[in-house]
Short mmCIF file of C-alpha atoms in Angstrom, two decimals:
data_model
loop_
_atom_site.label_atom_id
_atom_site.label_comp_id
_atom_site.label_asym_id
_atom_site.label_seq_id
_atom_site.Cartn_x
_atom_site.Cartn_y
_atom_site.Cartn_z
CA MET A 1 103.37 107.03 123.85
CA GLN A 2 105.01 105.18 120.92
CA ILE A 3 104.69 104.33 117.59
CA GLY A 4 102.99 101.26 118.00
CA ASP A 5 100.19 102.50 120.48
CA LEU A 6 99.48 105.20 117.56
CA LEU A 7 99.41 102.46 115.19
CA ARG A 8 96.97 100.35 116.96
CA ARG A 9 94.70 103.66 117.72
CA GLY A 10 94.92 104.33 113.72
CA LEU A 11 93.78 100.86 112.75
CA ALA A 12 90.79 101.02 115.38
CA ALA A 13 89.83 104.77 114.19
CA GLY A 14 90.23 104.16 110.70
CA ALA A 15 87.91 101.10 110.69
CA ALA A 16 85.35 102.78 112.57
CA ALA A 17 85.38 106.03 110.75
CA GLY A 18 84.99 103.64 107.35
CA CYS A 19 82.16 101.95 109.30
CA LEU A 20 80.44 105.54 109.53
CA ALA A 21 81.41 106.22 106.08
CA ALA A 22 79.77 102.79 104.74
CA VAL A 23 76.28 104.17 106.28
CA TRP A 24 76.18 107.41 104.44
CA LEU A 25 77.23 105.25 101.40
CA LEU A 26 73.84 103.06 101.94
CA LEU A 27 72.13 105.85 102.71
CA ILE A 28 73.06 108.48 100.36
CA THR A 29 75.58 107.98 97.68
CA GLU A 30 73.80 104.18 96.93
CA ARG A 31 70.89 106.24 95.55
CA PHE A 32 72.31 108.20 92.92
CA ILE A 33 74.73 105.15 92.02
CA ASN A 34 71.44 103.10 91.18
CA GLN A 35 70.15 106.40 89.29
CA ALA A 36 73.02 105.98 87.34
CA LEU A 37 72.96 102.40 86.93
CA ALA A 38 69.59 102.36 85.62
CA ILE A 39 70.86 104.60 82.92
CA GLU A 40 73.75 102.64 81.90
CA ASP A 41 70.93 99.49 81.72
CA ALA A 42 68.98 101.59 79.60
CA ARG A 43 72.17 102.37 77.63
CA ASN A 44 73.06 98.62 77.27
CA ALA A 45 69.62 97.49 76.35
CA ARG A 46 69.11 100.21 73.44
CA GLU A 47 72.87 98.81 72.12
CA ALA A 48 71.66 95.40 72.13
CA ALA A 49 68.25 96.29 70.38
CA ALA A 50 70.43 97.99 67.67
CA VAL A 51 72.45 94.68 67.22
CA ALA A 52 69.29 92.65 67.16
CA ALA A 53 67.75 95.22 64.65
CA LYS A 54 70.62 94.63 62.25
CA GLY A 55 70.07 91.00 62.35
CA ASN A 56 73.19 89.85 64.02
CA HIS A 57 73.15 87.95 67.31
CA VAL A 58 72.80 89.32 70.53
CA HIS A 59 75.79 88.44 72.93
CA HIS A 60 74.09 88.30 76.25
CA HIS A 61 77.39 88.13 78.70
CA ASP A 62 76.47 87.13 82.51
CA GLU A 63 77.18 89.75 84.85
CA LEU A 64 80.27 88.83 86.82
CA VAL A 65 79.26 90.28 90.14
CA SER A 66 75.73 91.39 90.95
CA HIS A 67 74.87 94.52 92.18
CA PRO A 68 73.95 93.43 95.62
CA GLN A 69 77.00 92.05 95.86
CA GLN A 70 79.10 95.34 94.70
CA VAL A 71 76.89 96.87 97.52
CA LEU A 72 78.14 94.79 100.24
CA PHE A 73 81.90 95.00 99.13
CA ALA A 74 81.46 98.29 98.92
CA VAL A 75 80.68 98.42 102.76
CA LEU A 76 83.65 96.01 103.01
CA ALA A 77 86.02 97.89 101.22
CA LEU A 78 85.36 101.17 102.82
CA VAL A 79 86.04 99.28 106.46
CA VAL A 80 89.40 98.25 105.19
CA VAL A 81 90.34 101.18 103.16
CA GLY A 82 89.21 103.08 106.19
CA ALA A 83 91.75 101.14 108.52
CA LEU A 84 94.47 101.44 106.09
CA VAL A 85 93.78 105.07 105.81
CA GLY A 86 94.01 105.36 109.49
CA LEU A 87 97.47 103.46 109.48
CA VAL A 88 98.57 105.99 107.47
CA PHE A 89 97.17 108.90 109.61
CA ALA A 90 99.07 107.61 112.47
CA VAL A 91 102.19 107.67 110.98
CA VAL A 92 101.72 111.03 109.50
CA TYR A 93 100.67 112.10 113.13
CA ALA A 94 103.40 110.72 114.87
CA ALA A 95 105.68 112.64 112.75
CA ALA A 96 103.69 116.09 112.55
CA ARG A 97 102.64 115.90 115.88
CA GLY A 98 105.03 118.67 116.92
CA ARG A 99 103.94 120.89 114.47
CA LEU A 100 99.85 120.62 114.33
CA PRO A 101 97.91 123.44 115.77
CA GLY A 102 96.24 122.87 119.43
CA TYR A 103 97.78 122.01 122.82
CA HIS A 104 95.96 118.63 122.91
CA ASP A 105 96.16 115.43 120.92
CA ARG A 106 92.12 116.08 120.14
CA THR A 107 92.84 119.19 118.42
CA LYS A 108 95.85 117.95 116.44
CA ALA A 109 94.06 114.96 115.33
CA LEU A 110 91.05 117.03 113.84
CA ALA A 111 93.70 119.25 112.37
CA LEU A 112 95.33 116.83 110.64
CA ALA A 113 92.32 114.89 109.52
CA GLY A 114 91.39 118.79 107.89
CA LEU A 115 94.45 119.01 106.12
CA ALA A 116 94.02 115.41 104.71
CA PHE A 117 90.76 116.05 103.78
CA PHE A 118 92.16 119.38 101.90
CA GLY A 119 95.10 117.58 100.35
CA VAL A 120 94.24 114.24 99.26
CA THR A 121 90.44 114.46 98.86
CA PHE A 122 89.26 118.17 98.05
CA PHE A 123 91.90 119.20 96.29
CA PRO A 124 91.89 116.11 93.78
CA PHE A 125 88.35 116.48 94.10
CA VAL A 126 88.63 119.90 92.25
CA ALA A 127 90.86 118.81 89.56
CA ILE A 128 89.04 115.92 88.60
CA PRO A 129 86.10 115.60 90.56
CA GLY A 130 84.63 111.80 90.73
CA ASN A 131 81.76 110.67 88.47
CA PRO A 132 78.72 108.35 88.92
CA PRO A 133 78.72 105.16 86.48
CA ALA A 134 77.70 106.03 83.22
CA VAL A 135 79.51 109.29 82.63
CA GLY A 136 83.25 108.21 82.34
CA ASP A 137 84.94 107.30 79.27
CA PRO A 138 86.50 104.22 79.66
CA SER A 139 89.12 104.79 77.16
CA THR A 140 90.69 107.39 78.95
CA ILE A 141 91.04 105.77 82.51
CA GLU A 142 94.73 105.85 82.57
CA ASP A 143 94.78 109.26 81.87
CA ARG A 144 92.28 110.33 84.36
CA THR A 145 94.01 108.15 87.16
CA LEU A 146 97.05 109.97 86.18
CA ILE A 147 95.72 113.20 86.61
CA TYR A 148 94.14 111.91 89.87
CA LEU A 149 97.16 110.37 91.51
CA GLY A 150 99.17 113.82 90.36
CA ALA A 151 96.49 116.35 92.09
CA MET A 152 96.93 114.18 95.37
CA VAL A 153 100.52 114.32 95.07
CA LEU A 154 100.26 118.20 94.79
CA GLY A 155 97.75 118.65 97.22
CA VAL A 156 99.99 117.06 99.78
CA VAL A 157 103.23 119.09 98.22
CA LEU A 158 100.94 122.28 98.85
CA VAL A 159 100.53 121.41 102.31
CA LEU A 160 104.07 120.57 103.46
CA ALA A 161 104.66 123.92 101.63
CA ALA A 162 102.61 125.45 103.55
CA PHE A 163 104.07 124.34 106.85
CA ALA A 164 107.89 124.81 105.37
CA LEU A 165 106.58 128.44 105.00
CA ASP A 166 105.11 128.61 108.65
CA LYS A 167 108.57 127.38 109.51
CA ALA A 168 110.74 129.97 107.60
CA LEU A 169 108.48 132.93 108.75
CA GLN A 170 108.81 132.00 112.11
CA GLY A 171 110.81 134.68 114.16
CA THR A 172 110.35 137.33 111.47
CA VAL A 173 106.69 137.59 111.47
CA ASP A 174 104.17 136.89 114.29
CA GLY A 175 101.19 134.83 114.73
CA GLY A 176 98.24 136.15 113.11
CA VAL A 177 99.86 137.73 110.46
CA ARG A 178 101.92 134.73 109.80
CA THR A 179 98.79 132.44 109.85
CA ALA A 180 97.05 135.04 107.14
CA LEU A 181 100.35 134.79 105.21
CA VAL A 182 100.32 131.37 104.85
CA LEU A 183 96.81 131.06 104.27
CA ALA A 184 97.49 133.47 101.20
CA PHE A 185 99.96 131.20 99.83
CA VAL A 186 97.71 128.26 100.10
CA VAL A 187 94.84 130.01 98.12
CA LEU A 188 97.31 131.58 95.62
CA ALA A 189 99.51 128.51 95.07
CA GLY A 190 96.41 126.34 94.99
CA VAL A 191 94.35 127.87 92.38
CA GLY A 192 98.00 128.18 90.05
CA LEU A 193 98.44 124.36 90.42
CA GLN A 194 94.93 123.78 89.74
CA LEU A 195 95.50 125.68 86.58
CA LEU A 196 98.46 123.69 85.72
CA ILE A 197 96.84 120.49 86.33
CA PRO A 198 95.63 119.20 82.90
CA ASN A 199 91.60 118.85 82.59
CA THR A 200 89.94 115.80 82.08
CA PRO A 201 90.09 114.13 78.91
CA ASP A 202 86.59 113.15 79.02
CA THR A 203 84.09 115.63 77.20
CA VAL A 204 81.37 115.00 79.87
CA GLN A 205 78.08 113.42 77.82
CA SER A 206 80.28 113.58 74.90
CA ARG A 207 78.33 110.38 73.47
CA ASP A 208 75.65 110.62 70.78
CA PHE A 209 72.66 109.25 73.02
CA SER A 210 69.41 111.00 73.90
CA LEU A 211 69.36 112.99 77.16
CA ALA A 212 67.63 109.44 78.25
CA LEU A 213 70.31 107.60 78.31
CA ASN A 214 72.66 110.30 79.79
CA ALA A 215 73.37 110.93 83.44
CA SER A 216 71.84 114.61 83.98
CA PRO A 217 73.83 117.47 85.19
CA GLU A 218 71.64 117.33 88.86
CA LEU A 219 72.49 113.27 88.83
CA ILE A 220 76.35 114.21 88.44
CA TRP A 221 76.23 117.08 91.04
CA ASN A 222 74.33 115.19 93.52
CA PHE A 223 76.47 112.27 93.30
CA ARG A 224 79.66 114.61 93.99
CA MET A 225 78.32 116.12 96.36
CA ALA A 226 77.31 112.61 98.32
CA SER A 227 80.74 111.36 97.76
CA LEU A 228 82.62 114.48 98.73
CA GLY A 229 79.97 114.45 101.86
CA GLN A 230 80.97 110.58 102.79
CA PHE A 231 84.56 111.73 102.54
CA VAL A 232 83.95 114.32 105.26
CA VAL A 233 82.47 111.55 107.47
CA LEU A 234 85.54 109.41 106.91
CA TRP A 235 88.04 112.37 107.59
CA GLY A 236 85.91 113.77 110.32
CA ALA A 237 85.20 110.61 112.09
CA LEU A 238 89.19 109.26 111.60
CA GLY A 239 90.41 112.62 113.06
CA ALA A 240 87.61 113.02 116.21
CA ILE A 241 88.27 108.98 117.11
CA PHE A 242 91.88 108.98 116.72
CA GLY A 243 92.28 111.99 118.53
CA ALA A 244 89.76 110.48 121.67
CA LEU A 245 92.00 107.41 121.73
CA VAL A 246 95.10 109.24 121.40
CA GLY A 247 94.28 111.55 124.04
CA ARG A 248 92.74 109.49 126.62
CA LYS A 249 95.97 107.47 126.68
CA VAL A 250 98.23 110.44 126.90
CA PRO A 251 97.80 112.18 130.29
CA ALA A 252 98.52 108.94 132.35
CA VAL A 253 101.53 108.10 130.25
CA GLU A 254 103.11 111.23 130.54
CA ALA A 255 102.51 111.81 134.18
CA ARG A 256 104.33 108.65 134.57
CA GLU A 257 107.58 110.00 132.63
CA THR A 258 107.66 113.03 134.36
CA VAL A 259 107.44 111.26 137.83
CA ALA A 260 110.20 108.74 136.21
CA ALA A 261 112.23 111.70 135.21
CA MET B 1 100.10 128.04 133.61
CA THR B 2 101.33 127.67 129.87
CA PRO B 3 100.42 124.63 127.96
CA THR B 4 103.42 122.72 126.68
CA GLN B 5 103.41 121.74 123.22
CA LEU B 6 102.69 118.06 122.64
CA SER B 7 106.10 116.52 120.81
CA ALA B 8 106.43 114.48 117.75
CA ILE B 9 106.66 110.59 117.88
CA ARG B 10 109.50 108.99 116.72
CA VAL B 11 108.62 106.98 113.29
CA PRO B 12 111.19 104.11 113.05
CA ALA B 13 111.88 102.97 109.54
CA TRP B 14 109.64 99.89 109.72
CA ALA B 15 106.67 102.24 110.19
CA TRP B 16 107.10 104.31 107.08
CA ALA B 17 107.54 101.24 105.27
CA LEU B 18 103.99 100.47 106.53
CA LEU B 19 102.55 103.59 105.50
CA ALA B 20 103.85 102.92 101.92
CA LEU B 21 102.46 99.44 101.96
CA ALA B 22 98.79 100.70 103.11
CA ALA B 23 98.84 103.29 100.43
CA PHE B 24 99.86 100.75 98.07
CA ALA B 25 96.99 98.53 99.20
CA VAL B 26 94.36 101.27 99.14
CA LEU B 27 95.51 102.00 95.32
CA PHE B 28 95.49 98.08 94.56
CA ALA B 29 92.23 97.74 95.83
CA LEU B 30 90.45 100.58 94.22
CA GLN B 31 92.31 100.83 91.06
CA ALA B 32 95.74 99.19 90.03
CA ASN B 33 93.75 95.77 90.62
CA ASP B 34 96.01 94.15 87.79
CA ALA B 35 99.17 95.29 89.88
CA VAL B 36 99.43 92.18 91.54
CA LEU B 37 96.56 89.46 90.38
CA GLY B 38 96.31 88.07 86.64
CA ALA B 39 93.72 89.36 84.25
CA ASP B 40 90.49 87.40 85.19
CA LYS B 41 90.87 87.77 89.08
CA ALA B 42 91.46 91.39 88.28
CA MET B 43 88.56 92.08 86.78
CA TRP B 44 86.67 90.15 89.15
CA LEU B 45 88.19 92.26 91.99
CA HIS B 46 87.59 95.30 89.60
CA GLU B 47 83.63 94.84 89.46
CA LEU B 48 83.45 93.75 93.18
CA THR B 49 85.27 97.22 94.28
CA HIS B 50 82.48 98.64 91.55
CA ASP B 51 80.61 101.14 93.97
CA ALA B 52 83.33 101.78 96.43
CA ARG B 53 85.28 102.93 93.87
CA HIS B 54 82.75 105.39 92.37
CA ALA B 55 82.07 106.40 96.17
CA LEU B 56 85.40 107.28 96.88
CA GLY B 57 85.92 109.50 93.42
CA VAL B 58 88.63 107.25 91.90
CA PRO B 59 88.13 107.58 88.15
CA CYS B 60 85.99 104.60 86.40
CA HIS B 61 83.84 104.26 83.40
#
């Protein structure tokens, strides 16, 4: 088994996982995006009406891209992003294989997928959860992106620190106790880091609009759960498919290597 | 029989570079459209990736 074998499998598993996440998007996430877009349209119509009421000329600018095009492209984007994430996954898997829990590639790949979900999805999600359209303040996108990327980096650092702690405790503390200590560290350090990460600069729903022109808390919550579920599908499928593809190849190869040795 | 621990697989430098490139490509596609493209094309790609960006929890309007 060499890096090239892993990369090809990562690419394939990632693209397949992206397809499954796209199915989730079409069936579930899009429902809430559509509800939010209706709110945005109502808001724009009201602003246009206010401009017209003042006797000013209303500028209708054509949409650059229609919504069906955006949906179609979202499916494509998920497959491409899935494949790229699969490549990253394969490289990290190669380097981490010896340290991941489990005795089989299937278990190890699922474990890495779980760690990735925690570090680069769940941890940043808690710090700055995603929102449907009609919620974010356009003027704070840069700050929010920095918080998001920063939280992602901290999530990865937290996972790496947990592995470093596990290694440091080897020889001093045994199996179950060591796992408990490492988990306690992750929880405490995780909460501590979350408290250090600045809050989103947006006060959600800060604009002076009636509730009908704002996304309701229910819509925001439903969207967030849909988005998180989509990531569970993406990472879960990536880990399961990658592990199955690698696990199928390994026994034969390693048997041959043993014979050769 | 005790199961043997599977070992790490050597990652050459080019594979780490590939990892960095793939990570940058994701960032480019979802948020930093203007990192490579001019303003017009960046805006077009930004609009095109609108739903994907929201669905993946990337900050947006």
